[in-house]
Short mmCIF file of C-alpha atoms in Angstrom, two decimals:
data_model
loop_
_atom_site.label_atom_id
_atom_site.label_comp_id
_atom_site.label_asym_id
_atom_site.label_seq_id
_atom_site.Cartn_x
_atom_site.Cartn_y
_atom_site.Cartn_z
CA MET A 1 14.13 -20.42 65.67
CA LYS A 2 16.83 -16.96 65.06
CA ALA A 3 18.49 -19.17 62.86
CA HIS A 4 15.45 -20.00 60.67
CA ARG A 5 14.48 -16.52 60.51
CA MET A 6 17.96 -15.87 59.11
CA VAL A 7 17.50 -18.23 56.36
CA LEU A 8 14.10 -17.12 55.41
CA ALA A 9 15.61 -13.58 55.13
CA ALA A 10 18.05 -15.08 53.16
CA MET A 11 15.96 -17.01 50.63
CA LEU A 12 13.72 -14.07 50.50
CA MET A 13 16.68 -11.78 49.51
CA ALA A 14 18.13 -14.15 46.96
CA GLY A 15 14.26 -14.41 45.54
CA ALA A 16 14.01 -10.82 45.34
CA LEU A 17 17.50 -10.79 43.43
CA LEU A 18 15.97 -13.77 41.30
CA ALA A 19 12.42 -12.33 40.52
CA PRO A 20 12.02 -10.95 37.11
CA VAL A 21 11.90 -7.04 36.73
CA ARG A 22 9.97 -5.17 34.30
CA ALA A 23 12.59 -4.61 30.89
CA ARG A 24 13.55 -0.87 30.10
CA GLY A 25 14.85 0.18 26.91
CA ALA A 26 14.78 0.01 23.44
CA GLN A 27 12.52 -3.13 21.99
CA ILE A 28 13.02 -4.42 18.29
CA LEU A 29 10.35 -6.82 17.51
CA THR A 30 11.28 -9.11 14.59
CA LYS A 31 9.10 -10.53 11.80
CA SER A 32 9.56 -13.85 13.21
CA ARG A 33 7.78 -12.47 16.49
CA GLN A 34 11.09 -12.67 18.30
CA ARG A 35 11.68 -9.48 20.83
CA PHE A 36 15.15 -7.97 21.78
CA THR A 37 15.38 -5.64 24.68
CA GLY A 38 18.34 -3.33 25.58
CA GLN A 39 19.65 -0.49 24.71
CA ILE A 40 20.61 -0.04 20.95
CA VAL A 41 23.90 0.81 20.60
CA GLU A 42 24.91 0.98 16.83
CA GLU A 43 22.70 1.75 13.78
CA THR A 44 23.24 1.51 10.25
CA PRO A 45 21.02 1.17 7.02
CA GLU A 46 21.61 -2.61 7.17
CA ASN A 47 21.51 -3.68 10.83
CA ILE A 48 20.92 -2.67 14.21
CA THR A 49 22.85 -3.64 17.19
CA ILE A 50 20.61 -4.06 20.87
CA ALA A 51 22.95 -4.72 24.06
CA THR A 52 20.55 -6.85 25.75
CA ALA A 53 20.82 -8.59 29.37
CA SER A 54 22.78 -11.60 27.34
CA GLY A 55 24.75 -9.63 25.21
CA LYS A 56 24.77 -8.01 22.13
CA VAL A 57 22.33 -8.74 19.34
CA THR A 58 22.76 -7.79 15.65
CA ILE A 59 19.54 -7.56 13.71
CA PRO A 60 19.17 -6.93 9.69
CA VAL A 61 17.03 -4.15 9.25
CA THR A 62 14.87 -5.98 6.77
CA ASP A 63 14.04 -7.88 9.23
CA ILE A 64 12.47 -5.41 12.04
CA GLN A 65 8.95 -5.30 12.05
CA MET A 66 8.66 -2.99 15.36
CA LEU A 67 11.43 -0.85 16.74
CA VAL A 68 10.14 1.30 20.04
CA ARG A 69 13.00 3.29 21.50
CA ASP A 70 13.76 3.60 25.24
CA THR A 71 10.99 5.60 25.98
CA VAL A 72 13.08 6.34 29.98
CA THR A 73 15.40 8.56 28.45
CA GLU A 74 13.51 12.16 27.54
CA LYS A 75 14.06 12.71 23.53
CA PRO A 76 15.18 16.42 23.01
CA LYS A 77 13.14 18.93 21.86
CA ILE A 78 12.61 21.59 19.05
CA VAL A 79 10.70 24.60 21.10
CA PRO A 80 10.92 27.77 18.97
CA GLU A 81 13.49 30.29 20.79
CA VAL A 82 12.35 33.56 21.03
CA ILE A 83 14.47 36.05 18.68
CA GLN A 84 14.76 39.74 18.44
CA PRO A 85 14.99 40.70 14.96
CA ALA A 86 17.80 42.94 15.69
CA LYS A 87 19.34 39.24 16.22
CA ALA A 88 18.08 37.20 13.33
CA GLU A 89 21.47 37.22 11.35
CA GLU A 90 23.22 36.22 14.60
CA ALA A 91 20.92 33.16 15.20
CA PHE A 92 21.30 31.82 11.65
CA GLU A 93 24.91 32.21 12.10
CA GLY A 94 24.26 30.18 15.09
CA ALA A 95 21.99 27.73 13.64
CA LYS A 96 24.81 26.90 10.64
CA THR A 97 27.48 26.57 13.50
CA ALA A 98 25.08 23.87 15.75
CA ILE A 99 24.47 21.76 13.02
CA THR A 100 28.02 21.47 11.85
CA GLN A 101 28.71 19.92 15.37
CA GLN A 102 25.42 18.17 15.07
CA GLU A 103 23.51 20.18 17.74
CA TRP A 104 20.53 19.28 16.09
CA ALA A 105 18.23 20.15 19.16
CA LYS A 106 19.74 23.78 19.38
CA ALA A 107 20.22 24.68 15.99
CA GLY A 108 16.23 23.40 15.58
CA CYS A 109 15.25 25.60 18.16
CA LEU A 110 17.21 28.80 16.44
CA LEU A 111 15.71 27.85 13.13
CA ALA A 112 12.05 27.55 14.47
CA GLY A 113 12.40 30.58 16.14
CA LEU A 114 13.66 32.65 12.79
CA LEU A 115 10.90 31.14 10.94
CA GLN A 116 8.62 32.97 13.16
CA LEU A 117 9.94 36.34 12.81
CA PRO A 118 8.41 38.17 9.98
CA ALA A 119 9.27 38.35 5.98
CA THR A 120 10.71 41.62 6.16
CA VAL A 121 13.17 40.32 8.97
CA PHE A 122 13.80 36.91 7.51
CA PRO A 123 13.55 37.13 4.42
CA GLN A 124 11.90 34.10 1.65
CA GLU A 125 15.44 32.51 0.60
CA LYS A 126 16.66 32.47 3.99
CA ARG A 127 13.23 30.65 5.32
CA LEU A 128 13.52 28.14 2.04
CA ALA A 129 17.29 27.42 3.27
CA ALA A 130 15.90 27.33 7.26
CA THR A 131 13.09 24.98 6.44
CA ALA A 132 15.28 21.96 4.70
CA ALA A 133 17.82 22.48 7.85
CA LEU A 134 15.02 22.39 10.09
CA VAL A 135 13.64 19.46 8.94
CA THR A 136 16.50 17.67 8.69
CA CYS A 137 17.08 18.97 12.64
CA HIS A 138 13.84 17.18 13.31
CA LEU A 139 14.57 14.13 11.86
CA GLN A 140 18.37 13.74 13.61
CA ILE A 141 16.12 13.40 16.88
CA LYS A 142 13.92 11.12 15.19
CA ASP A 143 10.85 13.60 15.71
CA ALA A 144 8.83 12.66 12.31
CA LYS A 145 5.73 14.91 13.15
CA GLY A 146 7.76 17.74 13.64
CA ALA A 147 9.10 17.06 10.14
CA ALA A 148 5.97 16.88 8.49
CA ALA A 149 4.72 20.15 10.28
CA VAL A 150 7.88 21.98 8.70
CA PHE A 151 7.09 20.30 5.14
CA ARG A 152 4.00 21.61 5.49
CA GLN A 153 5.63 24.89 6.44
CA ARG A 154 7.83 24.86 3.69
CA ALA A 155 4.90 24.51 1.00
CA GLY A 156 3.51 27.51 2.07
CA LEU A 157 6.10 29.65 0.75
CA VAL A 158 6.85 27.85 -2.32
CA LEU A 159 4.92 29.20 -5.50
CA SER A 160 5.03 26.19 -7.90
CA GLU A 161 1.90 23.88 -7.23
CA SER A 162 4.06 20.85 -8.08
CA ASP A 163 6.26 21.52 -5.74
CA LYS A 164 3.60 22.06 -3.09
CA LYS A 165 2.24 18.94 -3.77
CA ARG A 166 5.81 16.86 -3.38
CA LEU A 167 5.92 18.46 -0.21
CA LEU A 168 2.69 17.96 1.63
CA ALA A 169 2.78 14.47 -0.08
CA THR A 170 6.18 14.25 2.15
CA ALA A 171 4.54 15.63 5.20
CA ASP A 172 1.64 13.08 4.74
CA ALA A 173 4.39 9.99 4.67
CA LEU A 174 6.36 11.45 7.66
CA GLU A 175 2.90 11.44 9.45
CA GLN A 176 1.70 8.16 8.57
CA ALA A 177 5.31 6.76 9.50
CA ASP A 178 5.01 8.27 13.15
CA THR A 179 2.90 5.51 14.63
CA PRO A 180 1.75 4.93 18.35
CA THR A 181 4.93 2.39 19.03
CA GLY A 182 7.77 4.07 17.09
CA LEU A 183 8.99 5.41 14.40
CA ASP A 184 7.94 3.02 11.05
CA ALA A 185 11.44 0.81 10.36
CA ALA A 186 11.51 2.25 6.82
CA TRP A 187 12.09 5.55 8.11
CA GLN A 188 14.63 4.84 10.94
CA PHE A 189 17.02 6.04 8.56
CA VAL A 190 15.90 8.90 6.79
CA GLN A 191 17.69 11.60 8.70
CA THR A 192 18.25 14.37 6.12
CA TYR A 193 15.72 16.86 4.04
CA GLU A 194 16.87 15.09 1.11
CA ASP A 195 16.31 11.69 2.36
CA ALA A 196 13.02 12.49 3.59
CA ILE A 197 11.79 13.94 0.06
CA THR A 198 13.07 11.12 -2.00
CA ALA A 199 11.49 8.61 1.14
CA GLY A 200 8.05 10.57 -0.06
CA MET A 201 8.26 10.28 -3.25
CA GLN A 202 8.39 6.55 -2.91
CA TRP A 203 5.70 6.35 -0.35
CA LYS A 204 3.31 8.76 -2.84
CA THR A 205 4.12 6.05 -5.91
CA ASP A 206 3.25 2.99 -3.98
CA ALA A 207 -0.20 4.42 -2.40
CA LEU A 208 -0.69 5.24 -5.75
CA LEU A 209 -0.19 2.00 -7.44
CA GLU A 210 -2.08 0.66 -4.90
CA GLU A 211 -4.88 2.78 -5.47
CA ALA A 212 -4.66 1.95 -9.11
CA LYS A 213 -4.58 -1.46 -8.69
CA THR A 214 -7.60 -1.21 -6.34
CA VAL A 215 -9.61 0.40 -9.44
CA GLY A 216 -9.24 -2.91 -11.21
CA ASP A 217 -10.01 -5.26 -8.56
CA ASN A 218 -13.40 -3.25 -7.94
CA ALA A 219 -14.51 -3.29 -11.31
CA THR A 220 -17.31 -4.66 -12.37
CA ASN A 221 -19.39 -5.30 -15.86
CA LEU A 222 -16.02 -6.00 -17.42
CA ASN A 223 -17.61 -7.74 -20.73
CA THR A 224 -18.64 -4.23 -21.70
CA TRP A 225 -15.71 -2.28 -23.30
CA THR A 226 -16.95 0.91 -22.40
CA TRP A 227 -17.23 0.04 -18.55
CA MET A 228 -13.18 -1.85 -18.97
CA GLN A 229 -11.91 1.48 -21.08
CA ARG A 230 -13.51 3.56 -18.28
CA ALA A 231 -11.61 1.55 -15.78
CA ALA A 232 -8.57 1.47 -17.68
CA GLU A 233 -8.57 4.99 -17.66
CA ALA A 234 -8.79 5.74 -13.99
CA ILE A 235 -6.10 3.56 -13.29
CA LEU A 236 -3.56 5.40 -15.81
CA ALA A 237 -4.79 9.03 -14.59
CA LYS A 238 -3.31 7.38 -10.96
CA LEU A 239 -0.11 6.29 -12.81
CA ASN A 240 0.28 9.71 -14.55
CA GLU A 241 -0.29 11.55 -11.31
CA GLY A 242 2.44 9.44 -9.44
CA ASP A 243 4.97 10.79 -12.60
CA LEU A 244 5.10 14.00 -10.38
CA TYR A 245 6.57 12.63 -7.58
CA THR A 246 8.80 10.23 -9.92
CA PRO A 247 9.11 10.99 -13.23
CA GLY A 248 8.63 7.76 -15.78
CA PHE A 249 6.37 5.98 -13.02
CA SER A 250 3.53 5.51 -15.47
CA GLY A 251 5.70 3.83 -18.07
CA LEU A 252 7.30 1.20 -15.69
CA HIS A 253 4.13 0.04 -13.67
CA ARG A 254 1.44 0.12 -16.69
CA GLU A 255 1.15 -3.58 -16.98
CA GLU A 256 1.49 -3.97 -13.26
CA ALA A 257 -1.46 -1.60 -12.91
CA LEU A 258 -3.70 -2.50 -15.74
CA SER A 259 -3.12 -6.20 -14.93
CA PRO A 260 -5.65 -6.55 -12.42
CA LEU A 261 -8.59 -5.80 -15.03
CA ALA A 262 -7.36 -8.81 -16.81
CA ASP A 263 -7.18 -10.69 -13.72
CA ASN A 264 -10.73 -9.71 -12.56
CA ALA A 265 -12.07 -10.42 -16.38
CA ILE A 266 -10.77 -13.87 -15.78
CA LEU A 267 -12.04 -14.39 -12.63
CA GLY A 268 -15.80 -13.50 -13.88
CA ALA A 269 -15.10 -15.94 -16.66
CA GLU A 270 -13.81 -18.67 -14.68
CA LYS A 271 -17.45 -18.08 -12.41
CA ALA A 272 -19.40 -18.17 -15.45
CA VAL A 273 -17.86 -20.94 -17.00
CA GLU A 274 -18.18 -23.37 -13.77
CA THR A 275 -21.62 -22.00 -13.27
CA CYS A 276 -22.71 -22.95 -17.25
CA THR A 277 -21.70 -26.45 -16.56
CA THR A 278 -23.63 -26.82 -13.68
CA GLU A 279 -26.82 -25.23 -14.95
CA ARG A 280 -26.65 -27.19 -18.10
CA LYS A 281 -26.57 -30.47 -16.46
CA LEU A 282 -29.28 -29.39 -13.79
CA THR A 283 -31.25 -27.57 -15.76
CA ILE A 284 -30.65 -26.54 -19.42
CA THR A 285 -30.68 -30.14 -21.17
CA PRO A 286 -33.25 -31.64 -18.79
CA TYR A 287 -35.94 -28.97 -19.36
CA TYR A 288 -35.15 -28.99 -22.87
CA LEU A 289 -36.11 -32.72 -23.15
CA THR A 290 -38.96 -32.26 -21.50
CA SER A 291 -40.25 -28.87 -23.00
CA ALA A 292 -41.60 -30.10 -26.30
CA SER A 293 -44.09 -31.73 -24.59
CA SER A 294 -44.94 -29.61 -21.63
CA VAL A 295 -45.76 -25.78 -22.08
CA ASP A 296 -44.50 -25.35 -18.34
CA SER A 297 -41.07 -26.73 -18.77
CA GLY A 298 -40.94 -25.32 -21.70
CA ARG A 299 -41.67 -21.84 -20.21
CA ILE A 300 -39.28 -22.60 -17.33
CA TYR A 301 -36.58 -23.87 -20.03
CA ASN A 302 -36.59 -20.38 -21.96
CA GLU A 303 -36.05 -18.75 -18.41
CA TYR A 304 -33.32 -20.88 -17.23
CA ALA A 305 -31.74 -20.19 -21.14
CA THR A 306 -32.19 -16.82 -20.90
CA ARG A 307 -29.97 -16.04 -18.11
CA TYR A 308 -27.47 -19.00 -19.10
CA LEU A 309 -27.00 -17.78 -22.56
CA ALA A 310 -26.22 -14.11 -21.23
CA ARG A 311 -23.82 -15.99 -18.60
CA ARG A 312 -21.97 -17.08 -21.33
CA GLN A 313 -21.75 -14.64 -23.54
CA ALA A 314 -20.72 -12.22 -20.85
CA ALA A 315 -17.77 -14.52 -20.04
CA GLU A 316 -16.49 -14.51 -24.11
CA ASP A 317 -17.19 -10.49 -24.50
CA ALA A 318 -14.77 -10.15 -21.21
CA LEU A 319 -12.10 -12.01 -22.87
CA ALA A 320 -12.25 -10.70 -26.06
CA ASN A 321 -11.95 -7.43 -24.28
CA ILE A 322 -8.46 -8.68 -22.35
CA GLU A 323 -7.17 -8.77 -26.01
CA ARG A 324 -8.60 -5.31 -26.67
CA LEU A 325 -7.59 -4.02 -23.46
CA ALA A 326 -3.45 -4.84 -24.61
CA LYS A 327 -3.71 -3.88 -27.68
CA ASP A 328 -5.22 -0.35 -27.08
CA TYR A 329 -3.22 0.20 -24.44
CA ASN A 330 0.13 -1.24 -26.16
CA VAL A 331 1.10 -3.48 -23.36
CA PRO A 332 0.88 -7.05 -25.10
CA GLU A 333 2.24 -8.80 -21.86
CA ILE A 334 -1.37 -8.55 -20.05
CA HIS A 335 -3.10 -10.87 -22.98
CA GLY A 336 0.24 -12.90 -23.65
CA LYS A 337 0.86 -13.56 -20.42
CA ARG A 338 -2.75 -15.08 -20.01
CA LYS A 339 -3.11 -16.56 -23.44
CA GLU A 340 -3.10 -19.90 -22.26
CA LYS A 341 -5.91 -19.44 -19.70
CA ILE A 342 -7.76 -17.23 -21.89
CA ASP A 343 -7.33 -20.28 -24.50
CA ALA A 344 -8.67 -22.38 -22.26
CA LEU A 345 -11.53 -20.98 -20.84
CA LYS A 346 -12.72 -19.71 -24.74
CA LYS A 347 -12.63 -23.66 -25.50
CA SER A 348 -14.72 -24.24 -22.69
CA LEU A 349 -17.06 -21.63 -23.73
CA GLU A 350 -17.41 -22.82 -26.70
CA GLU A 351 -18.35 -26.15 -25.70
CA LEU A 352 -21.17 -24.53 -23.56
CA ARG A 353 -22.94 -23.43 -26.35
CA TYR A 354 -24.39 -27.03 -26.84
CA HIS A 355 -26.67 -29.23 -24.81
CA LEU A 356 -25.50 -32.45 -23.02
CA MET A 357 -25.28 -35.38 -25.34
CA VAL A 358 -27.99 -37.60 -23.98
CA PRO A 359 -29.38 -41.30 -25.08
CA GLY A 360 -31.98 -40.76 -27.76
CA MET A 361 -30.21 -36.88 -29.24
CA PRO A 362 -29.63 -37.57 -33.01
CA ARG A 363 -26.33 -35.17 -32.37
CA GLN A 364 -25.38 -32.29 -30.45
CA LEU A 365 -27.74 -29.35 -30.29
CA LEU A 366 -27.18 -25.78 -29.92
CA ILE A 367 -28.37 -24.14 -26.71
CA ALA A 368 -31.37 -21.43 -27.81
CA LEU A 369 -34.78 -20.27 -27.04
CA ARG A 370 -37.71 -22.23 -28.30
CA ARG A 371 -41.16 -21.88 -29.07
CA VAL A 372 -42.97 -22.96 -25.99
CA GLY A 373 -45.16 -26.32 -26.98
CA SER A 374 -42.65 -26.75 -30.51
CA GLN A 375 -40.78 -29.65 -30.58
CA PHE A 376 -37.86 -26.76 -32.04
#
């Protein structure tokens, strides 16, 4: 019995050693849904190397869907240090030294404390330098929200409205990058004030481009030129706004942003061709053939034909507006790249001007309203 208990104890001990324990440390989830847990031992702009229980794994940054850093190790924090006015210059020099030595949290605490002093003690030119350096300190310790707050603080120091907008856009971008699961992978290597500005401008222009394309996707009544023109002007306004963040942006993306208008118009024309083809077969031609001898059929035919003719004409007008859009806004590619599809739709719409040929019909007749009770 004693020997049995000893064997059982040994088995339990072995089981305890072999039982899975909850992994602690950083986690990387790839775009192919593979998960790696361990300690990050090396980071470059191209790759992240994580030491796992089964060895080191190097993962390209472009393959990373999500990165969660080790939550067990307490992150350094930047808390404003209380600085006496008489010690302001000494603290400023101390912050410079700490940055040189890459003591980011220490430098950040000093800079944040200096920024709480009145402007008479810590003047404007130094405040601007301090906010830029403080942003870098926050980014070095992966504190995106802290960096965003400093960008907003800096925006309050500048006089230029365009500078304010650029700084606030970067703050917005940083706040978006700080997700509940960690810093967005695209921002993992944003480590300085200048890096953040560059990434922030890219984020803002990307957002404006998506907003511009959404205008085109959601545009309606594109068979009416004034409606298409109104949508095009709204799109260009978004692009022009982007020039503040990246000069030349509007010219580079003009075709891309206006293209959804053309695609939207083509989609509407395709649906019109499909609907008209069905209606012509099921209602237009059959009711036309019986309308000469039946007043009721004549009325019904005219109701169907009115809607049919309006739908067909709207599709034709929308396609014509694509050509006008390309010409008026100097983007010939918008029409040129879609010419084959547009020409095919025009051909179908031309055929849909006429009734289907049926036995006894002397020639193909133009679809038009008719006088009820008349043979014509």
